[in-house]
mmCIF file of C-alpha atoms and ligand atoms in Angstrom:
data_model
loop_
_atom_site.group_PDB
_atom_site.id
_atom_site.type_symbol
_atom_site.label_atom_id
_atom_site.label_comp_id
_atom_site.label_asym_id
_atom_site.label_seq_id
_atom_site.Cartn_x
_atom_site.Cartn_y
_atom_site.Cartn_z
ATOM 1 C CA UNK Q 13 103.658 98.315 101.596
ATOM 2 C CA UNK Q 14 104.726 99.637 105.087
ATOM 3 C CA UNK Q 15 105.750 98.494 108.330
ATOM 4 C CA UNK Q 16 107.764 95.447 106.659
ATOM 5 C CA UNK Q 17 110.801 96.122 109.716
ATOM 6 C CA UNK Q 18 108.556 96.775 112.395
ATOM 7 C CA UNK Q 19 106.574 93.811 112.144
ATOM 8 C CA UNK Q 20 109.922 91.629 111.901
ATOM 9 C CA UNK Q 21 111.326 93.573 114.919
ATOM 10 C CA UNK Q 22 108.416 92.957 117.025
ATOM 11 C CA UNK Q 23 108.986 89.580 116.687
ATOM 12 C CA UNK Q 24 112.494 89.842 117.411
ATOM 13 C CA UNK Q 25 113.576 89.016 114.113
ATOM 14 C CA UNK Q 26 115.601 90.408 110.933
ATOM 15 C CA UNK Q 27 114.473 93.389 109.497
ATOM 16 C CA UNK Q 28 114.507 91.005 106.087
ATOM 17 C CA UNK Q 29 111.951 88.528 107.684
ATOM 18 C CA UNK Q 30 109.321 90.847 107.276
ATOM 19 C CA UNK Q 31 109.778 91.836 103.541
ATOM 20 C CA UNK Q 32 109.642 88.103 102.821
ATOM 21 C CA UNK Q 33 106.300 87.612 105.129
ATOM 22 C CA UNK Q 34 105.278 90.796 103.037
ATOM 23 C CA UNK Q 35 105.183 88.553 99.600
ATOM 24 C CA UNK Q 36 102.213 86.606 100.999
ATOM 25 C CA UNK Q 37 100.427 89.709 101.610
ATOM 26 C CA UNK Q 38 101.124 90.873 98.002
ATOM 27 C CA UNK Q 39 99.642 87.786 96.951
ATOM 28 C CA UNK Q 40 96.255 88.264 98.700
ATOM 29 C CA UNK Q 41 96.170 91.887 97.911
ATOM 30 C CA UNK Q 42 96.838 90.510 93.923
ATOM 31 C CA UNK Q 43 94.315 87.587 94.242
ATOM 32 C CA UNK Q 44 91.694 89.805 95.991
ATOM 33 C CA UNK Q 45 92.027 92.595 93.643
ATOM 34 C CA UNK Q 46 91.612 90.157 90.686
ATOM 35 C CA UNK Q 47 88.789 88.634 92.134
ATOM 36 C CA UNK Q 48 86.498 91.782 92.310
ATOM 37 C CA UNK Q 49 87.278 93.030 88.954
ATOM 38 C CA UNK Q 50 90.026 95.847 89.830
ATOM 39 C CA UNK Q 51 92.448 96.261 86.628
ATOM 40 C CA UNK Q 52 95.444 98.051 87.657
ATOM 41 C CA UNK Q 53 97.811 97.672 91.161
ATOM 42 C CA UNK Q 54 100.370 99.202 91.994
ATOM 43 C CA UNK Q 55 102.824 98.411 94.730
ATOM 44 C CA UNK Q 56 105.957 100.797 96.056
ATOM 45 C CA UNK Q 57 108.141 97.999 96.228
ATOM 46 C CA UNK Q 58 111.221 100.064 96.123
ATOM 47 C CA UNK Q 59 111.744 103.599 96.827
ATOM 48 C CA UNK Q 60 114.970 106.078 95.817
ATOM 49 C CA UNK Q 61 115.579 106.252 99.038
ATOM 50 C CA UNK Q 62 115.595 102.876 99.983
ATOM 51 C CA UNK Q 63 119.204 102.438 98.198
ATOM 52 C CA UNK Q 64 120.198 104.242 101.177
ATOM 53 C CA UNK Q 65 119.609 101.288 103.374
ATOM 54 C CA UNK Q 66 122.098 99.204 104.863
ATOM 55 C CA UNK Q 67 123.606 97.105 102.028
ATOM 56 C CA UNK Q 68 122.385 93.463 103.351
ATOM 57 C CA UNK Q 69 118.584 94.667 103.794
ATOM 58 C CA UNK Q 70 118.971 96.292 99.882
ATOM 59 C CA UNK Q 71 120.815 93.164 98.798
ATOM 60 C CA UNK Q 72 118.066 90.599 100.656
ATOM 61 C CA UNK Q 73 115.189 92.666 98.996
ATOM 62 C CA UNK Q 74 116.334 92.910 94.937
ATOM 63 C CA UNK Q 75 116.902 89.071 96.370
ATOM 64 C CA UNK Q 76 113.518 88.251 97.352
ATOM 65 C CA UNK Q 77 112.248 90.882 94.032
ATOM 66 C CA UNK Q 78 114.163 88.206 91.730
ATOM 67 C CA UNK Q 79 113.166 85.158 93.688
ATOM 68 C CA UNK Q 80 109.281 86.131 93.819
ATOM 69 C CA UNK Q 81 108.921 87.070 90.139
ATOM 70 C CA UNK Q 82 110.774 83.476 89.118
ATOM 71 C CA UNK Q 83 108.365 81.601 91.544
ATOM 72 C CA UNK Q 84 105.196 83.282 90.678
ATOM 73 C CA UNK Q 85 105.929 83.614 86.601
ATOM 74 C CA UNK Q 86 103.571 80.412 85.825
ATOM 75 C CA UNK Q 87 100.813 81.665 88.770
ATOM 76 C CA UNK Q 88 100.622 85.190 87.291
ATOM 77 C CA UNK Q 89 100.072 83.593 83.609
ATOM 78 C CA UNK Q 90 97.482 81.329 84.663
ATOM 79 C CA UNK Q 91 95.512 84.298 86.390
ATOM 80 C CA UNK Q 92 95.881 86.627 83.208
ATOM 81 C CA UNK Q 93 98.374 88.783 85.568
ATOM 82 C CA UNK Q 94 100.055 91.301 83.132
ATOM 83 C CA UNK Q 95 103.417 92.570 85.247
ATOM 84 C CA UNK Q 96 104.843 95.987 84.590
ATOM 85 C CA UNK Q 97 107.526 98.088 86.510
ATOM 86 C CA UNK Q 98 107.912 101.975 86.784
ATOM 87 C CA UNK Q 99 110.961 103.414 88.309
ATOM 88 C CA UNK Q 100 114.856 104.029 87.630
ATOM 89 C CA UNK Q 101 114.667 100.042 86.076
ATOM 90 C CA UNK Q 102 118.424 100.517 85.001
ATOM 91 C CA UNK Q 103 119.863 101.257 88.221
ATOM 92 C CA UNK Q 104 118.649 97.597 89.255
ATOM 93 C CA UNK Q 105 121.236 94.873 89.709
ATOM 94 C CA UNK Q 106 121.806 93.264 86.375
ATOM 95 C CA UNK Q 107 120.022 89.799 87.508
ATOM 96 C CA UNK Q 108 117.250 91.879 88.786
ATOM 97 C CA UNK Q 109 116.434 93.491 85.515
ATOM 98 C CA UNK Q 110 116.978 90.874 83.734
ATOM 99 C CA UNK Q 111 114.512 88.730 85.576
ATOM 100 C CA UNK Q 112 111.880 91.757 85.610
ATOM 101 C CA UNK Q 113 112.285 92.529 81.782
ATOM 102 C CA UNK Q 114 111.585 88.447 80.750
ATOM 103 C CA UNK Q 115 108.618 88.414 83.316
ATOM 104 C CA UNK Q 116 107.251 91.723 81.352
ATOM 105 C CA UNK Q 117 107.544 90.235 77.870
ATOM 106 C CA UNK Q 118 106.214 86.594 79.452
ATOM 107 C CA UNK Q 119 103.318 88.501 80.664
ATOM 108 C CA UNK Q 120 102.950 91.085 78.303
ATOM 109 C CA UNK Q 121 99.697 89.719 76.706
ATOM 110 C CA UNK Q 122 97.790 88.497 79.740
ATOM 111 C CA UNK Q 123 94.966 91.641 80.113
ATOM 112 C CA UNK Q 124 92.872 90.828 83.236
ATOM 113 C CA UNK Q 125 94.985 93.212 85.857
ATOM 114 C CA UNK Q 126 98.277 94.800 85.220
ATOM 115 C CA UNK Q 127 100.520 94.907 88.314
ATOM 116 C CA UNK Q 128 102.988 97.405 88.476
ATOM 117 C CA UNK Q 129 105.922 97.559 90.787
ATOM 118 C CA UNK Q 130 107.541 100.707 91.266
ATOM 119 C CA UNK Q 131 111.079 99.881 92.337
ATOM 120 C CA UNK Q 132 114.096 102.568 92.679
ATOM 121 C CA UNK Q 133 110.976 105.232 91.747
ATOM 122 C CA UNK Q 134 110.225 108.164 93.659
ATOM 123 C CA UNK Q 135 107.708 110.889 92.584
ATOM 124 C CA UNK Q 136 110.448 113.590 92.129
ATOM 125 C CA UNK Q 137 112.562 111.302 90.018
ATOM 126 C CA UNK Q 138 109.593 110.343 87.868
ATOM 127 C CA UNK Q 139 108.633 114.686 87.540
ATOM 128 C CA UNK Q 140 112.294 115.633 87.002
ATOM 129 C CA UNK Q 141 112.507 112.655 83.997
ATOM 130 C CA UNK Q 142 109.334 114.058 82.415
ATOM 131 C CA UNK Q 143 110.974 117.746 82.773
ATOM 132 C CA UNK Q 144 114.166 117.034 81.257
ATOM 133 C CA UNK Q 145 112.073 115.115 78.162
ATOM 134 C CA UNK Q 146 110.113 117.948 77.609
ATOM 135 C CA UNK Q 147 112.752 120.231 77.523
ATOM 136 C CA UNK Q 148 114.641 118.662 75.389
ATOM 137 C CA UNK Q 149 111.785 117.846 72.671
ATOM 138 C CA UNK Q 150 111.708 122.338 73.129
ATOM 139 C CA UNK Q 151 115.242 122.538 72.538
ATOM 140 C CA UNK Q 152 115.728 119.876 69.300
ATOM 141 C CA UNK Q 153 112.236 119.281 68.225
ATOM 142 C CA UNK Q 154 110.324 121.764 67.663
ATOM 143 C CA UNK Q 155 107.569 121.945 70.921
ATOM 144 C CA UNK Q 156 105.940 124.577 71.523
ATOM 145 C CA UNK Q 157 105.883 125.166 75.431
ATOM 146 C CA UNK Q 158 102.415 126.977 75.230
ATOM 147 C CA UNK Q 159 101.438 123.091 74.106
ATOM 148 C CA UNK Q 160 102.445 121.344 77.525
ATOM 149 C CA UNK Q 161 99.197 120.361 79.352
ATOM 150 C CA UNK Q 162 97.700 117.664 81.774
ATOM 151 C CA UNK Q 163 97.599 115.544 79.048
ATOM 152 C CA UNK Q 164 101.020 115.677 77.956
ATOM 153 C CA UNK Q 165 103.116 115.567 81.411
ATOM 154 C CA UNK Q 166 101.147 112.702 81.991
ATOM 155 C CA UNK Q 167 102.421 110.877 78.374
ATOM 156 C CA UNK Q 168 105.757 111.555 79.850
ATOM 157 C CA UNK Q 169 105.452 109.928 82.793
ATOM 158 C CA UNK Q 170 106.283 106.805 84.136
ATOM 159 C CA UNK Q 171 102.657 105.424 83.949
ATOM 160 C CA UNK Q 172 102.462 106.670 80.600
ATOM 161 C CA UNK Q 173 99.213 104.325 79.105
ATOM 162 C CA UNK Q 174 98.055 103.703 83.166
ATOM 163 C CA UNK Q 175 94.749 104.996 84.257
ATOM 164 C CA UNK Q 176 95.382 107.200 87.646
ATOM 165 C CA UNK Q 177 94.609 105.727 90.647
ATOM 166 C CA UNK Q 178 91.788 105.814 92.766
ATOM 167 C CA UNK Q 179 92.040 104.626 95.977
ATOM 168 C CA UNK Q 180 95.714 104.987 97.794
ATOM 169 C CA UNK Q 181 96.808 102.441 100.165
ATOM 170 C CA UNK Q 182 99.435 103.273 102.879
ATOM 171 C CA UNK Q 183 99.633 100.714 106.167
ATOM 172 C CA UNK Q 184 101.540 100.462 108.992
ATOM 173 C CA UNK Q 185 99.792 103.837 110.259
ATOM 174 C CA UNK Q 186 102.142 106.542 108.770
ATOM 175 C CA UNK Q 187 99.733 108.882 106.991
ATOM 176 C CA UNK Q 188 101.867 110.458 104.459
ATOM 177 C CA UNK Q 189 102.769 109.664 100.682
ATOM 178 C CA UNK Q 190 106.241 109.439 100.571
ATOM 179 C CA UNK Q 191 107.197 110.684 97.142
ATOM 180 C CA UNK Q 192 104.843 108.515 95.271
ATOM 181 C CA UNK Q 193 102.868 109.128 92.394
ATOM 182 C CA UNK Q 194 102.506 112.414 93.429
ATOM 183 C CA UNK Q 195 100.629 113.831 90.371
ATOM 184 C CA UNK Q 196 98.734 110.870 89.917
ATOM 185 C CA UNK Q 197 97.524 111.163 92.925
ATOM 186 C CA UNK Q 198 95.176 114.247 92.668
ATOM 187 C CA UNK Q 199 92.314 112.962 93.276
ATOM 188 C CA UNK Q 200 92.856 109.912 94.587
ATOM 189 C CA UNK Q 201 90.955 108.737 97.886
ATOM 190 C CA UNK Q 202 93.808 107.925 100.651
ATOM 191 C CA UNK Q 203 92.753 104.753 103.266
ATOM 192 C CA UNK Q 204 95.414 104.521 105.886
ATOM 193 C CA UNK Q 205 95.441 101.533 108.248
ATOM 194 C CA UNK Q 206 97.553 100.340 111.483
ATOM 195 C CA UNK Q 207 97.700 96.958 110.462
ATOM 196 C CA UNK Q 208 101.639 96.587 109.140
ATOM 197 C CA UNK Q 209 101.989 95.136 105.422
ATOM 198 C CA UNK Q 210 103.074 91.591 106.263
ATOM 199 C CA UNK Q 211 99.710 91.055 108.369
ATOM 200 C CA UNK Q 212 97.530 92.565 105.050
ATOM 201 C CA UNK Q 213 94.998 90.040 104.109
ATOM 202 C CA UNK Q 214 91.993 90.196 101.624
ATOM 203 C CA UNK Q 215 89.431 91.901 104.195
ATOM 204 C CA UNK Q 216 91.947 94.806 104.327
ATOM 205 C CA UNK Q 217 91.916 95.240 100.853
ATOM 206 C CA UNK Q 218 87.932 94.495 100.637
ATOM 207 C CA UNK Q 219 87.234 97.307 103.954
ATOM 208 C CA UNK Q 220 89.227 99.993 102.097
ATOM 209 C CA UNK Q 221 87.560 99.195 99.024
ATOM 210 C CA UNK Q 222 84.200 99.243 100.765
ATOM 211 C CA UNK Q 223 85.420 102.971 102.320
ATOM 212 C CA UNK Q 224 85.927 103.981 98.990
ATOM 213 C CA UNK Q 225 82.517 103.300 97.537
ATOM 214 C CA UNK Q 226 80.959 104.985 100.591
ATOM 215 C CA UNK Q 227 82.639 108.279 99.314
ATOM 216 C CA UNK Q 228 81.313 111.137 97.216
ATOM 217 C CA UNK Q 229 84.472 111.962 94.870
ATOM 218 C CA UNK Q 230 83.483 115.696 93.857
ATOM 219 C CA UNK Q 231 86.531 116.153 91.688
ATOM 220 C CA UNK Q 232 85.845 120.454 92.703
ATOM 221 C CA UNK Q 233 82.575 120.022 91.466
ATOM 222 C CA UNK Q 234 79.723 120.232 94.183
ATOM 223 C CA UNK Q 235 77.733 117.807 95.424
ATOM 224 C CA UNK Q 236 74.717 118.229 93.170
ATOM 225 C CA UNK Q 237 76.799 118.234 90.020
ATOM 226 C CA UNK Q 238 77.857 114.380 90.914
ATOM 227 C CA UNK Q 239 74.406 113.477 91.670
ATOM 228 C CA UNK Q 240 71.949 115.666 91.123
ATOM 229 C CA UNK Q 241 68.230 115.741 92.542
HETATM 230 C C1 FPP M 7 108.482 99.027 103.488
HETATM 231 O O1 FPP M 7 108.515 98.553 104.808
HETATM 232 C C2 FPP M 7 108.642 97.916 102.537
HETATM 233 C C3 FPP M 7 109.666 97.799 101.648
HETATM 234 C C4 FPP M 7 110.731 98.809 101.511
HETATM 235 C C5 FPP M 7 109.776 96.610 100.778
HETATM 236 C C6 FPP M 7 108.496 95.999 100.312
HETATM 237 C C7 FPP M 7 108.784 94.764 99.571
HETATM 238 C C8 FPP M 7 108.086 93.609 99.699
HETATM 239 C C9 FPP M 7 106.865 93.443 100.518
HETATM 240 C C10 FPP M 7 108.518 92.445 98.896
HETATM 241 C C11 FPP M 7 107.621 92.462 97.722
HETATM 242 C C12 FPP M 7 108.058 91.636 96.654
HETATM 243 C C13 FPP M 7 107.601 91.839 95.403
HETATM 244 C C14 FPP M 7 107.923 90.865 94.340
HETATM 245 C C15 FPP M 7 106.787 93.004 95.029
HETATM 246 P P1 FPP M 7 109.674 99.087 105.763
HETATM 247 O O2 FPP M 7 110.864 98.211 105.580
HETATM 248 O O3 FPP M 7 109.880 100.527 105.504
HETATM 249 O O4 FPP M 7 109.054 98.842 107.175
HETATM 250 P P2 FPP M 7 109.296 99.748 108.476
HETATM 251 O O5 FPP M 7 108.723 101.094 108.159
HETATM 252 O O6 FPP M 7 108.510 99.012 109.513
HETATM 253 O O7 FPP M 7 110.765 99.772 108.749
#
């Protein structure tokens, strides 16, 4: 969900303006996404990095986090919205997880399209966490190393249960991944767009979607293997 600051400073305004214009456009990008059947989102909310930020915009965002969540609790359960986080959830303000961890049990049953929010997650953090796991279960219980496979990094992940994605979304024009869901991510078709995340509306979502059906996904197969004569 980029170009939150830009848009905001193009209009001469706070930095903080734009993440709270961006809620509308997670809205549409939820409503639209329901709408034509799609099960799983994911939105980077919330990088590592981001803590690096200057304190107000951090404090105004795990602000807006809480505030969005408590607003939208009753709107998510009445759509069959099931919300889920991925992500260092304990280095959260205490408010913030709180919030987050009632909306996840108040939502927990609802099965039409699982949100997830990745907030204070990176990639590397996620990779590292599934490392040190598996190393330890080497150490004290008993794996054998020669069992790791695809199958088993990806239990150990922070999407543990989540299908991988198929279509990545980046705006604001930047055409890079920035540390997220980096092995998820393998085969995933990337849509990049200029149009900044507070000005995202349904026909964004519905154009990259459209993109994405017009592709062959090969998977290192060939051609005729996908479809053949
Ligand atoms: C990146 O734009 C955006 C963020 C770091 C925050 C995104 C958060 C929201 C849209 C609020 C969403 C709320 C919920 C409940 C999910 P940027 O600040 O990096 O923009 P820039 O690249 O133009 O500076």
């Amino acid at each position: 969900m980029d170009g939150n600051g830009r848009w905001a400073e193009q209009k001469g305004e706070h930095r903080v303006v734009g993440h709270a214009n961006g809620v509308r456009s997670v809205r549409e990008a939820l409503v639209a996404a329901t709408e034509i059947g799609v099960r799983y989102l994911t939105l980077y909310a919330f990088s590592t990095e981001n803590w690096k930020r200057p304190r107000p915009e951090v404090e105004a965002l795990m602000d807006l986090l809480v505030n969005t969540v408590v607003g939208e609790l009753d709107e998510l359960n009445n759509n069959g919205v099931r919300l889920n986080a991925i992500g260092d959830i304990d280095s959260l303000p205490k408010s913030c997880r709180d919030t987050l961890e009632q909306a996840i049990l108040d939502t927990a049953k609802n099965d039409r399209i699982t949100i997830t929010l990745a907030l204070s997650y990176s990639a590397r953090w996620e990779i590292v966490e599934m490392a040190r796991t598996l190393a330890t279960k080497a150490r004290s219980e008993g794996l054998d190393p020669s069992t790791i496979n695809d199958a088993m990094v990806a239990e150990h992940l922070a999407t543990k249960g989540m299908p991988d994605p198929e279509l990545l979304i980046r705006t604001s024009g930047e055409q890079r991944i920035s540390n997220f869901l980096l092995w998820q991510i393998a085969y995933a078709e990337l849509w990049f767009t200029p149009v900044l995340w507070p000005d995202f509306r349904k026909e964004h979502l519905f154009r990259a979607i459209l993109d994405f059906q017009s592709r062959q996904r090969r998977f290192g197969l060939i051609g005729e293997q996908i479809t053949p004569a």
